[in-house]
Coordinates of C-alpha atoms and ligand atoms in Angstrom, one line a residue:
X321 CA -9.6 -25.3 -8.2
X322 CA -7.2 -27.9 -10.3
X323 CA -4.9 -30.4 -8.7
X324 CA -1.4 -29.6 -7.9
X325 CA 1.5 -31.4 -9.7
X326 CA 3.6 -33.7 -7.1
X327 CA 5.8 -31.9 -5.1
X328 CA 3.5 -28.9 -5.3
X329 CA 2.1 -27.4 -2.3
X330 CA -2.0 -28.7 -2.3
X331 CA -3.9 -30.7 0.2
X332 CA -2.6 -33.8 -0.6
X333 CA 0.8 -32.3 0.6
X334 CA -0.5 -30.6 3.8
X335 CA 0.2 -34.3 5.7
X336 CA 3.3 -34.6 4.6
X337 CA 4.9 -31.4 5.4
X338 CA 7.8 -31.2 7.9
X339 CA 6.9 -30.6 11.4
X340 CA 8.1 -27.5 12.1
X341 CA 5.5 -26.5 9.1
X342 CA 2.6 -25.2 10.8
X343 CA -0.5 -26.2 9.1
X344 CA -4.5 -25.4 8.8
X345 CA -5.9 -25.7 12.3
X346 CA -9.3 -26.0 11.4
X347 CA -11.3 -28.2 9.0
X348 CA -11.3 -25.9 5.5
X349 CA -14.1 -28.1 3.7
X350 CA -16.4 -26.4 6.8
X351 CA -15.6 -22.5 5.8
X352 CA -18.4 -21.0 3.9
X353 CA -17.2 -17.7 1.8
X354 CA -17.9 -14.7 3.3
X355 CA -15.4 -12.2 2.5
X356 CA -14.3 -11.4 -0.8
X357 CA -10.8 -9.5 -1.3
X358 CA -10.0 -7.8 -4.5
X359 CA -6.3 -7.5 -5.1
X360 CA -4.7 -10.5 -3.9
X361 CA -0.8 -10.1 -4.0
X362 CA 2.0 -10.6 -1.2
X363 CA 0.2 -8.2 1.0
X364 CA -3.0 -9.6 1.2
X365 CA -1.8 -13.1 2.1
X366 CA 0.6 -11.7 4.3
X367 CA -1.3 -9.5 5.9
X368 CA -5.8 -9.8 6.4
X369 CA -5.4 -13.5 5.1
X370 CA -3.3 -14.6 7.7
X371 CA -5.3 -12.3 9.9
X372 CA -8.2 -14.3 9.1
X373 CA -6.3 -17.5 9.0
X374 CA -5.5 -16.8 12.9
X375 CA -9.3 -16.4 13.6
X376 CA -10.1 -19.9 11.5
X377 CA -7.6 -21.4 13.6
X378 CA -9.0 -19.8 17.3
X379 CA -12.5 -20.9 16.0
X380 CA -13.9 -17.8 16.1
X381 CA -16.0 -18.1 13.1
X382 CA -16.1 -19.8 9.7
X383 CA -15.6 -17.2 7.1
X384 CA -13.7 -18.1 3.7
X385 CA -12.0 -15.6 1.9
X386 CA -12.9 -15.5 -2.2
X387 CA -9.5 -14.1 -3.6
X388 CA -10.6 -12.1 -6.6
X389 CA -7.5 -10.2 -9.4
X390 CA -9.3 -7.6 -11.5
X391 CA -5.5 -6.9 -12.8
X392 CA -2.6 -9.0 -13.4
X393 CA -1.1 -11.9 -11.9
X394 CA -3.4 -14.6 -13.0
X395 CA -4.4 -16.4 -9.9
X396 CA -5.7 -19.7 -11.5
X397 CA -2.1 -20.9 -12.1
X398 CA -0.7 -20.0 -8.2
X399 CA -3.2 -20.1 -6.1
X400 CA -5.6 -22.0 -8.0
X401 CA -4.0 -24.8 -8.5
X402 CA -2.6 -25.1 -4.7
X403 CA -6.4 -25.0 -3.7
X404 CA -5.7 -21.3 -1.9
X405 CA -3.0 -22.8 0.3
X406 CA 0.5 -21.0 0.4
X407 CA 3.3 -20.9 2.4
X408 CA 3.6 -17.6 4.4
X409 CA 7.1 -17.2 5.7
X410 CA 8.6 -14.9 8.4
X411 CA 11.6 -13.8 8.1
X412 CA 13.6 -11.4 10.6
X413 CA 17.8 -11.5 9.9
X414 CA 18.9 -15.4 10.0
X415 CA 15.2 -16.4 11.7
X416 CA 12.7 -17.9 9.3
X417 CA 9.2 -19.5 10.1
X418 CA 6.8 -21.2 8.0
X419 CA 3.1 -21.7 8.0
X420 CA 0.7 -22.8 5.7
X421 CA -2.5 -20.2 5.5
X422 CA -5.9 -22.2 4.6
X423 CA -8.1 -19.0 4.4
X424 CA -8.5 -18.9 0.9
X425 CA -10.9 -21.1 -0.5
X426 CA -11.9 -20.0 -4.0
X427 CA -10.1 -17.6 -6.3
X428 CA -11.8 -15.7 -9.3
X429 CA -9.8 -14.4 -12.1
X430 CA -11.7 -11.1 -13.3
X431 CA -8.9 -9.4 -16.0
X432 CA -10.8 -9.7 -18.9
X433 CA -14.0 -9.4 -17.9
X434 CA -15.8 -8.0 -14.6
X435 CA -18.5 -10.4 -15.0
X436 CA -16.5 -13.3 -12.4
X437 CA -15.7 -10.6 -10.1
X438 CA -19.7 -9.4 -10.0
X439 CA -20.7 -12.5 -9.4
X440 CA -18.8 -12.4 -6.3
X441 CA -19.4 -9.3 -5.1
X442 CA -23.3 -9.3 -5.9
X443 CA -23.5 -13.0 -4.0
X444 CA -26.1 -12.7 -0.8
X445 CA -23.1 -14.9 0.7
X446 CA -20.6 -12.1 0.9
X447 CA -20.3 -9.8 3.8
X448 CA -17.7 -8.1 3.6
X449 CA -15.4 -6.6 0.5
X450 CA -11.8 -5.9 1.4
X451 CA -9.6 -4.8 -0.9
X452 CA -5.8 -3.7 -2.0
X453 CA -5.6 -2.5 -5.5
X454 CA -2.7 0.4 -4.7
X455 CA -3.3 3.7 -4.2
X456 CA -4.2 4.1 -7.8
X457 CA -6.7 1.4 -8.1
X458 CA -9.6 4.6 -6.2
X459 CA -9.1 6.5 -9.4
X460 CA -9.0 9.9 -7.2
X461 CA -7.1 13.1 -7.8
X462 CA -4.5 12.6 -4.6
X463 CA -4.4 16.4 -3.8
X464 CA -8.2 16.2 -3.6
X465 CA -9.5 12.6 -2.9
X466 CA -12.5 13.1 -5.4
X467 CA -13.2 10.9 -8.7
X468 CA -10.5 11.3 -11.2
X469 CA -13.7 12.2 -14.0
X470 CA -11.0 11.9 -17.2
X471 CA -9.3 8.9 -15.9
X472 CA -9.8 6.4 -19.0
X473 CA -11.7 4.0 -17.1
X474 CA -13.5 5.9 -15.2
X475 CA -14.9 7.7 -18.3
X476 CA -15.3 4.0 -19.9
X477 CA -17.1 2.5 -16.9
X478 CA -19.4 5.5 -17.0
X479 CA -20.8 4.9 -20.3
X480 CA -20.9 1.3 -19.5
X481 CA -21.1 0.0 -16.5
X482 CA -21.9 -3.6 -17.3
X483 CA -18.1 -3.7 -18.2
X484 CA -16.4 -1.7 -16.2
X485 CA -13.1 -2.4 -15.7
X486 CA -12.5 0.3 -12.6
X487 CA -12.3 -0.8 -9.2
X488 CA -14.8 2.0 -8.7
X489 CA -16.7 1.1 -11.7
X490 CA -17.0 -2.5 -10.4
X491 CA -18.0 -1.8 -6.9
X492 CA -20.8 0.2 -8.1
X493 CA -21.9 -2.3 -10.3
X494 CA -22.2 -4.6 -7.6
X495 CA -23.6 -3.0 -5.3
X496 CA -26.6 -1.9 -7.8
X497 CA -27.0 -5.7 -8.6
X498 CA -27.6 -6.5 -4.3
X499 CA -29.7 -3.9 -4.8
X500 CA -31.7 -5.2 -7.5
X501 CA -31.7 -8.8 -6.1
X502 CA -31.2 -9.7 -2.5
X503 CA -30.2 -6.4 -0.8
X504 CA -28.3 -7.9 1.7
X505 CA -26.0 -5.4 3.2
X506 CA -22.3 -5.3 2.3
X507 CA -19.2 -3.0 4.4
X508 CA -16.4 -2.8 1.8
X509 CA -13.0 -2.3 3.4
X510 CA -10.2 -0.5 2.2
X511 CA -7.0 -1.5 3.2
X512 CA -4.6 0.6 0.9
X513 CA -2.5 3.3 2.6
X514 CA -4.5 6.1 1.4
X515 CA -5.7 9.0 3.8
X516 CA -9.3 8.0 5.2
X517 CA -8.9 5.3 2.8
X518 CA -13.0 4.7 3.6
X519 CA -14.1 7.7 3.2
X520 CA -12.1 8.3 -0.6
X521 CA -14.1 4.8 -1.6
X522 CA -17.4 5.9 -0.2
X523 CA -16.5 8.8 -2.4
X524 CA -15.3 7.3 -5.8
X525 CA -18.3 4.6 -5.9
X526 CA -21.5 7.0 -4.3
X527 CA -20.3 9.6 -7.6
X528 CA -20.5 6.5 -9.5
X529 CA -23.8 5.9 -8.0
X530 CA -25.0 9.5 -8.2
X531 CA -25.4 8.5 -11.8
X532 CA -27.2 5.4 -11.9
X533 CA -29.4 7.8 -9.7
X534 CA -31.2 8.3 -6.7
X535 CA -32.8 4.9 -5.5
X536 CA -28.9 3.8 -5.6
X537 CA -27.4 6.3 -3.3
X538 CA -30.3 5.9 -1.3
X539 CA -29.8 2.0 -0.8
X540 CA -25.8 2.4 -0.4
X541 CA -26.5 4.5 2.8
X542 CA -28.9 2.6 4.0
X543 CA -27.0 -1.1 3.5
X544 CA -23.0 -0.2 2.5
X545 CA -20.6 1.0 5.2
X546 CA -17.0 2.0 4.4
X547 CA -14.8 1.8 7.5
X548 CA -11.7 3.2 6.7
X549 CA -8.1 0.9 8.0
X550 CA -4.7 1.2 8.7
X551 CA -2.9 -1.5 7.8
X552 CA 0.9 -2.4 8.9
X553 CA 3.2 -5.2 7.4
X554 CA 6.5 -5.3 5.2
X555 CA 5.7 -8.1 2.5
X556 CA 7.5 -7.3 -0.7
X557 CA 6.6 -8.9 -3.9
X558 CA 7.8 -12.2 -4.2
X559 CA 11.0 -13.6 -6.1
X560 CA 12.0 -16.6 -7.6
X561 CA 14.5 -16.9 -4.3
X562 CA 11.8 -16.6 -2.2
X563 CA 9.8 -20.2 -3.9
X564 CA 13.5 -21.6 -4.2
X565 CA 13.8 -20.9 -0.2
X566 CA 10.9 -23.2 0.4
X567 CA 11.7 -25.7 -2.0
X568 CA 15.4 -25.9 -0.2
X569 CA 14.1 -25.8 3.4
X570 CA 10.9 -27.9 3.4
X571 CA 11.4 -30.1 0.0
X572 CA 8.3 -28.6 -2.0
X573 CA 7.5 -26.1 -4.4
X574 CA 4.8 -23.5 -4.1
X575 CA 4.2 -20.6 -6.3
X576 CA 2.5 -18.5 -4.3
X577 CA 4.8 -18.2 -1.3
X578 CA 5.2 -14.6 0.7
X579 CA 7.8 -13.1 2.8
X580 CA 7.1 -10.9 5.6
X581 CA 8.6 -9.3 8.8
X582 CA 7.1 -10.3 12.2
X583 CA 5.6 -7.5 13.1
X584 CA 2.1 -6.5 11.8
X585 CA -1.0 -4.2 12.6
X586 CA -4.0 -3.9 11.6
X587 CA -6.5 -0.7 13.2
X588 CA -10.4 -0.7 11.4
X589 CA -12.9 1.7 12.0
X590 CA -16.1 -0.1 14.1
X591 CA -18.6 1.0 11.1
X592 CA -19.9 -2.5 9.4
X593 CA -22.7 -3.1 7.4
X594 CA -24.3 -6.5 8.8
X595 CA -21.8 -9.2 10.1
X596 CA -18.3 -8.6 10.4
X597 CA -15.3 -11.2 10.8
X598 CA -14.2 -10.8 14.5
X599 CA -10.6 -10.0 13.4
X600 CA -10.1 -8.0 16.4
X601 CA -10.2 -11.5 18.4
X602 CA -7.2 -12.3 15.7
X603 CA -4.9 -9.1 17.5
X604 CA -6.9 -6.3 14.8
X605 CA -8.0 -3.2 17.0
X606 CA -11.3 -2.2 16.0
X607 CA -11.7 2.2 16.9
X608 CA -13.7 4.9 16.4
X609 CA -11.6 6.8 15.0
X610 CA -8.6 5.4 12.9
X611 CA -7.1 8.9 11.7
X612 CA -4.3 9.2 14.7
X613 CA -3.4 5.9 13.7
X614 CA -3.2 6.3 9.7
X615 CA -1.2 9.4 10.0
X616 CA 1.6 7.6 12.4
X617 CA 1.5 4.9 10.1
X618 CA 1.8 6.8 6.4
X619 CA 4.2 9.5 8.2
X620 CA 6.7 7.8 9.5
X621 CA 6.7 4.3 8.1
X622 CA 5.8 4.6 5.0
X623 CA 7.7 8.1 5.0
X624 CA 10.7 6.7 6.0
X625 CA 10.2 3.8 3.2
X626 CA 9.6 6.3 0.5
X627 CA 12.4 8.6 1.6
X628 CA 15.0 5.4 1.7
X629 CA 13.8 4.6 -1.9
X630 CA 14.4 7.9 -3.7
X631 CA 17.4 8.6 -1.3
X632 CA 18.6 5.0 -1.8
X633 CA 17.7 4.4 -5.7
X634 CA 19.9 7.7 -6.5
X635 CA 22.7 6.5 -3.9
X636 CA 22.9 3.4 -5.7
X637 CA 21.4 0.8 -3.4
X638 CA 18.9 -1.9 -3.8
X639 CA 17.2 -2.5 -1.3
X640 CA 15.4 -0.7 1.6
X641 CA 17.8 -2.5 4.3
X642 CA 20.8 -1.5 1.9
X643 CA 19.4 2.2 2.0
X644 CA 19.4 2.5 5.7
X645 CA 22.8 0.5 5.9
X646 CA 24.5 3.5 5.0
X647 CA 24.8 6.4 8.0
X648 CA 24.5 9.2 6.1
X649 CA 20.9 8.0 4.8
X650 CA 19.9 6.6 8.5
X651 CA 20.7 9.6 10.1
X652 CA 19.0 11.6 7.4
X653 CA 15.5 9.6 8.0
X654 CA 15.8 9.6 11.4
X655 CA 16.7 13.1 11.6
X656 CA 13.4 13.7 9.1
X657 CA 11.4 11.6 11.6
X658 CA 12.2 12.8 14.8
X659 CA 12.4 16.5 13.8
X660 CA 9.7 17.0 11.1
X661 CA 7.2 14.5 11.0
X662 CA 6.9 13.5 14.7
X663 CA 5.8 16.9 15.8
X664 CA 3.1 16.4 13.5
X665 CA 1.3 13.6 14.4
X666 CA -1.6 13.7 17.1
X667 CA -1.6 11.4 20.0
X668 CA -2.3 7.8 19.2
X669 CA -3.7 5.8 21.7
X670 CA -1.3 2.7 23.0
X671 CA 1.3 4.3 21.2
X672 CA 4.8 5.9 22.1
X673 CA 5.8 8.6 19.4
X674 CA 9.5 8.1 19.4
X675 CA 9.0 4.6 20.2
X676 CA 7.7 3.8 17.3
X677 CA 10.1 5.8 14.8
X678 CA 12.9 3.5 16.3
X679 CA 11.0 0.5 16.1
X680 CA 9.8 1.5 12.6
X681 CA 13.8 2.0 12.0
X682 CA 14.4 -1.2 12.9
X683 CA 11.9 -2.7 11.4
X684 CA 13.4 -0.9 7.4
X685 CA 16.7 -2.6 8.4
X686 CA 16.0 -6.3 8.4
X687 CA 18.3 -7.6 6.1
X688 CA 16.0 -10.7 5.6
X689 CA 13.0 -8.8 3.8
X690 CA 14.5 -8.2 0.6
X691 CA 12.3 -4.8 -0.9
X692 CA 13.6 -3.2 -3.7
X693 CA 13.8 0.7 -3.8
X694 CA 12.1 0.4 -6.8
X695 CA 9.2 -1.4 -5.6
X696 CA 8.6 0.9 -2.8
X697 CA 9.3 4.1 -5.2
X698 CA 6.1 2.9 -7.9
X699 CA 3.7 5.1 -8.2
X700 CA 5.6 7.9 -5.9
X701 CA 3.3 10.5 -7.2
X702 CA 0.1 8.3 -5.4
X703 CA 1.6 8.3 -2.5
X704 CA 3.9 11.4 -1.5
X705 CA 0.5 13.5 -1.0
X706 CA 0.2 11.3 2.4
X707 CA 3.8 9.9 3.4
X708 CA 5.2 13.7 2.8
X709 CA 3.3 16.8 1.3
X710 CA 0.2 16.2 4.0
X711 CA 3.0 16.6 7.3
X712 CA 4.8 19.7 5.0
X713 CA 1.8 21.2 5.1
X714 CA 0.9 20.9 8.6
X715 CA 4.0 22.3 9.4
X716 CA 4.0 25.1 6.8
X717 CA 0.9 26.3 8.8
X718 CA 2.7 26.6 12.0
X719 CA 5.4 28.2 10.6
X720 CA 7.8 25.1 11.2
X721 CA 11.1 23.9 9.4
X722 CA 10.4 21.5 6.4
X723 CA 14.1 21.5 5.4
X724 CA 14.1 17.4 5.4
X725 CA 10.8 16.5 4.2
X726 CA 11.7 18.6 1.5
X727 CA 14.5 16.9 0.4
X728 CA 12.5 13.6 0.4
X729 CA 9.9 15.3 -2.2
X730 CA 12.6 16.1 -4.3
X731 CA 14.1 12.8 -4.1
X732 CA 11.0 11.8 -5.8
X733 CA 11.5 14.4 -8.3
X734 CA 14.6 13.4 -9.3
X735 CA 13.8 9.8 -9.7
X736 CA 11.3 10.7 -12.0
X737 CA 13.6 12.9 -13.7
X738 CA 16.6 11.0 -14.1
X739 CA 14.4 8.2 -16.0
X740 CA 13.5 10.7 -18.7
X741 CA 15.5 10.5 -22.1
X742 CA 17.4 13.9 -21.4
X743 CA 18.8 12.4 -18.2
X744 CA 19.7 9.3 -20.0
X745 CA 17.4 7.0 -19.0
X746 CA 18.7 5.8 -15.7
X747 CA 16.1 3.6 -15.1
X748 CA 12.6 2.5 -15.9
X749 CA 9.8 3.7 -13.6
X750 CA 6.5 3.1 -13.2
X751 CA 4.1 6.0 -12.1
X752 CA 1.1 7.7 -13.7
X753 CA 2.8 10.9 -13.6
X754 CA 6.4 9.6 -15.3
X755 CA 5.7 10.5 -18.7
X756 CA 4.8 14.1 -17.6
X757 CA 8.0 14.6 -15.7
X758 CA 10.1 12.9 -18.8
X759 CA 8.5 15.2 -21.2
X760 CA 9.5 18.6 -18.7
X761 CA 12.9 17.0 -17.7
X762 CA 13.6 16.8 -21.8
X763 CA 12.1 20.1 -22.1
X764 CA 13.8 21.6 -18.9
X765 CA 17.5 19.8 -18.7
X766 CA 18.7 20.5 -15.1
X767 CA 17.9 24.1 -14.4
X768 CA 16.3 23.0 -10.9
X769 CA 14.5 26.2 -10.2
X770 CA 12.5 25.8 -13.7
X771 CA 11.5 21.8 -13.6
X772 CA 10.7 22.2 -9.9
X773 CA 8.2 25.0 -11.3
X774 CA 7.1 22.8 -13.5
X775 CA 6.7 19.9 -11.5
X776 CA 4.9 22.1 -8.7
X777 CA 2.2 22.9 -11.1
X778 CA 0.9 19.3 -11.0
X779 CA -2.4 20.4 -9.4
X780 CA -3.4 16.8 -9.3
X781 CA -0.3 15.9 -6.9
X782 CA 0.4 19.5 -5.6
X783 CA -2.4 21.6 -4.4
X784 CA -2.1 25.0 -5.5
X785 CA -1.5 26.8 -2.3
X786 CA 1.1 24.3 -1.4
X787 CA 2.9 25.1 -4.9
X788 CA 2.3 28.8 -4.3
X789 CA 4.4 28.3 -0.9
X790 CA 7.4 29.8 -1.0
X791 CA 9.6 28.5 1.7
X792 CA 8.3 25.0 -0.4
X793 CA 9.3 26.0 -3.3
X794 CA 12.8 27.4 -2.3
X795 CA 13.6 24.0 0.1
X796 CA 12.3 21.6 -2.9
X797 CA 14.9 23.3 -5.6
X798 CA 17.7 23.3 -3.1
X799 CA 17.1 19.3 -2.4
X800 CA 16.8 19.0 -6.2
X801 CA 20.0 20.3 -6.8
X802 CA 21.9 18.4 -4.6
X803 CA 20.1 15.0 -5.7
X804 CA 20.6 15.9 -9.1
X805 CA 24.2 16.2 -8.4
X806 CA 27.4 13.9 -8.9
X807 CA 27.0 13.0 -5.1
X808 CA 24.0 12.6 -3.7
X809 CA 24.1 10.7 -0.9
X810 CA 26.8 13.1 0.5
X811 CA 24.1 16.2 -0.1
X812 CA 21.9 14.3 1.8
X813 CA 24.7 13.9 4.5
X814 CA 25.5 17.4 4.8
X815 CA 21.4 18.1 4.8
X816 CA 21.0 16.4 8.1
X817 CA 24.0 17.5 9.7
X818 CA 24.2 20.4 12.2
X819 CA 21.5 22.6 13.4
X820 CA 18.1 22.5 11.1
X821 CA 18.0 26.2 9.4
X822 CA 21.6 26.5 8.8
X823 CA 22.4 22.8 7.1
X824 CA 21.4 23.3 3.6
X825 CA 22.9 26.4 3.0
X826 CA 26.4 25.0 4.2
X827 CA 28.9 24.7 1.4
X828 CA 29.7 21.2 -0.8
X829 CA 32.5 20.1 1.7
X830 CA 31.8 21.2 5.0
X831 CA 29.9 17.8 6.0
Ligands
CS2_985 C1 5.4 0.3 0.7 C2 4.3 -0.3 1.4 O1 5.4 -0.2 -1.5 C3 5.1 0.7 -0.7 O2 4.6 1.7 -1.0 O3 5.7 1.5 1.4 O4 3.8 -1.4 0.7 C4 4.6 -0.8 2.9 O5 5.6 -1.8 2.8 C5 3.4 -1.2 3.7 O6 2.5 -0.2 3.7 C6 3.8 -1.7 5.0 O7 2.7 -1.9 5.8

């Protein structure tokens, strides 16, 4: 990696950092790379790299992490030049704490070719692929989990999968190249918030391998596991405040600084192909089984996330902490949480139910983690199937309210909505679904009964029973139509107040 300019965080820096910096506790010219991760933004170093930097530190092992970015940023000019080493700060109200995270030792810039990512991943040295490329990055159909076939990429990588630019496309590559030269064993790791994140990759790269043919599948389930993971940390994407922080505090600069809460969790499957990292000696909990675990998780934390974007973006605030600042949207989530989604959930071992949806409150309203609503409410169609639709649907079987839940899908709706021309372009948005929505909300206007018809008949997002639902249908137009009016946070007021069949028929002013 290049030097660092003076002043820069690199290791001719680490010395000279203040005390109350903590540093590297382990000698970083001895790690030998091990674990590759595809995908390395503010999660990734907040989150498996410091996990790993905690085992470095107990001297558990000696595994190096190989960042690799198959998609923008560029790593050469953060990372690279700091030699892997960033600052990873903590931040919890008025509390902040600093460390320096050593567990990177290479990175790999892979945008405009695969070839530096192959190398990588076909190397006899690496163990173990993790990976967060965003719910997206599979390539599935999220009301089905299988291989989006007429994604663009997917149908590129197909034809040529020397050059393929998917994550699928790329993982499959590799893997035939072990095959072909060292067949060493591989697990690949998943650590996106998708439902049995493991088995949808298993699924997107064995289709892929289907049709490079037999002897391929036959060696991925011989040598390739796919654990699946939950993963648990608030680290939005870093600002220019966040690098001018550490430059004010400590007196250096570093362009690859992330900002996270304290808490963090991280639950893997025990299924590895060969040698794993020992991140369970690091506070990971390695299971059999991590379903109970995902389902708390994506329910109620990343529920109550998604539902304080939507619910906050159209209220008018910024920020996640902003969103659940106001009662009338705090009540609403918690109301959403406690009623609807809780009852859901099977039991998870270690954990308290209700414990956690206060503790997962408290968690959205640290003031110090600034996450925007419209980070958290990308790619909304990716990730409602898990956070909302897949509890609706649970309790659609038992014949259970879905009044609240329902509002939150429409919440979505109308953020999608109110950035189409028609609506006057509120705001840019960022999904793979936006145009589609633009182009029915210009078509549509705001007769709520027709665009949520519409919208519903988005087999890709909606499965068709779920559309067909009727009690769905009717609670999604009735959310619609209060977010779509002049007030919405006061809708979502009189939603959650009084008893749960009653509320959203009550009149405009009776909250
Ligand atoms: C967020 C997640 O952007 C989002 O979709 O909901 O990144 C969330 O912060 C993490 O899953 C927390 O572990």
């Amino acid at each position: 990696m290049s030097a660092s300019p003076p002043g820069s965080l690199g290791p001719a820096l680490l010395g000279r950092l203040p005390s109350e910096v903590r540093k590297p506790a382990y000698d970083r010219a001895a790690l030998k790379p091990g674990i590759a991760h595809i995908g390395v933004g503010a999660f990734h170093r907040c989150h498996q790299a410091e996990y790993t930097d905690d085992l470095l530190a107990n001297r558990f092992d000696r595994w190096g992490l190989v960042g690799i970015n198959i998609r923008p940023p560029l790593l050469a000019e953060t990372l690279g030049r700091q030699d892997g080493l960033y600052t990873r700060l903590i931040r919890q109200n008025d509390e902040v704490e600093a460390r320096i995270i050593g567990s990177i030792v290479r990175v790999v810039d892979s945008q405009d070719s695969a070839a530096p990512a192959l190398d990588v991943l076909a190397s006899p040295d690496i163990e173990m692929v993790t990976m967060t490329v965003t719910e997206k990055g599979y390539c599935h159909i999220p009301s089905s989990g299988a291989l989006d076939l007429d994604h663009p990429d997917i149908a590129h990588d197909l034809a040529n999968p020397e050059t393929s630019r998917s994550v699928p496309g790329i993982l499959a590559r590799a893997l035939e190249l072990r095959m072909a030269s060292h067949g060493r064993p591989v697990t690949l790791l998943s650590c996106d918030n998708i439902p049995a994140n493991g088995i949808i990759l298993g699924n997107v790269v064995r289709t892929f391998a289907e049709r490079r043919g037999r002897k391929l599948v036959e060696w991925i389930e011989g040598n390739v596991a796919f654990p699946s993971a939950m993963v648990d940390r608030i680290a939005p994407a870093t600002t220019e405040a966040d690098i001018d922080t550490v430059e004010q505090r400590y007196g250096y600069r570093d362009s690859a600084v992330v900002v996270g809460e304290h808490f963090r969790q991280w639950v893997i499957e025990n299924r590895f192909a060969g040698r794993a990292p020992r991140w369970d000696f690091a506070g990971a909990i390695f299971v059999d089984d991590v379903t109970p675990f995902e389902h708390l998780k994506m329910r109620v934390l990343n529920g109550a996330q998604t539902t304080l974007s939507y619910l906050g973006v159209l209220g008018g605030f910024q920020h996640t902490s902003d969103a659940i600042g106001d009662p009338l949207l705090a009540n609403f989530v918690r109301r959403m949480l406690t009623e609807e989604t809780l009852p859901t959930l099977m039991p998870v071992p270690g954990i308290a139910p209700a414990a956690y949806v206060e503790q997962s409150l408290s968690r959205l309203a640290n003031t110090a983690i600034r996450h925007r609503n419209h980070q958290i409410a990308t790619d909304g169609s990716q990730k409602i199937v898990q956070r909302l639709l897949n509890p609706i649907r649970d309790r659609l079987a038992k014949d259970e309210s879905i009044g609240l839940l329902s509002v939150s899908v429409a919440g979505w709706m109308a953020y999608l909505i109110k950035a189409s021309r028609r609506f006057g372009r509120a705001w840019q948005v960022s999904d793979p679904f936006a145009e589609k929505i633009a182009a029915i909300a210009d078509r549509i206007g705001s007769d709520s009964n027709a665009l949520v018809d519409s919208i519903l008949a988005i087999d890709a997002i909606f499965n068709p029973a779920l559309a067909a639902n009727a009690t769905f249908r009717a609670q999604v137009i009735t959310g619609l139509d209060g977010l779509l009016s002049d007030d919405p946070t006061s809708f979502v007021g009189r939603a959650s107040a009084g008893p749960t069949d009653a509320r959203l028929k009550q009149p405009a002013r009776s909250a």
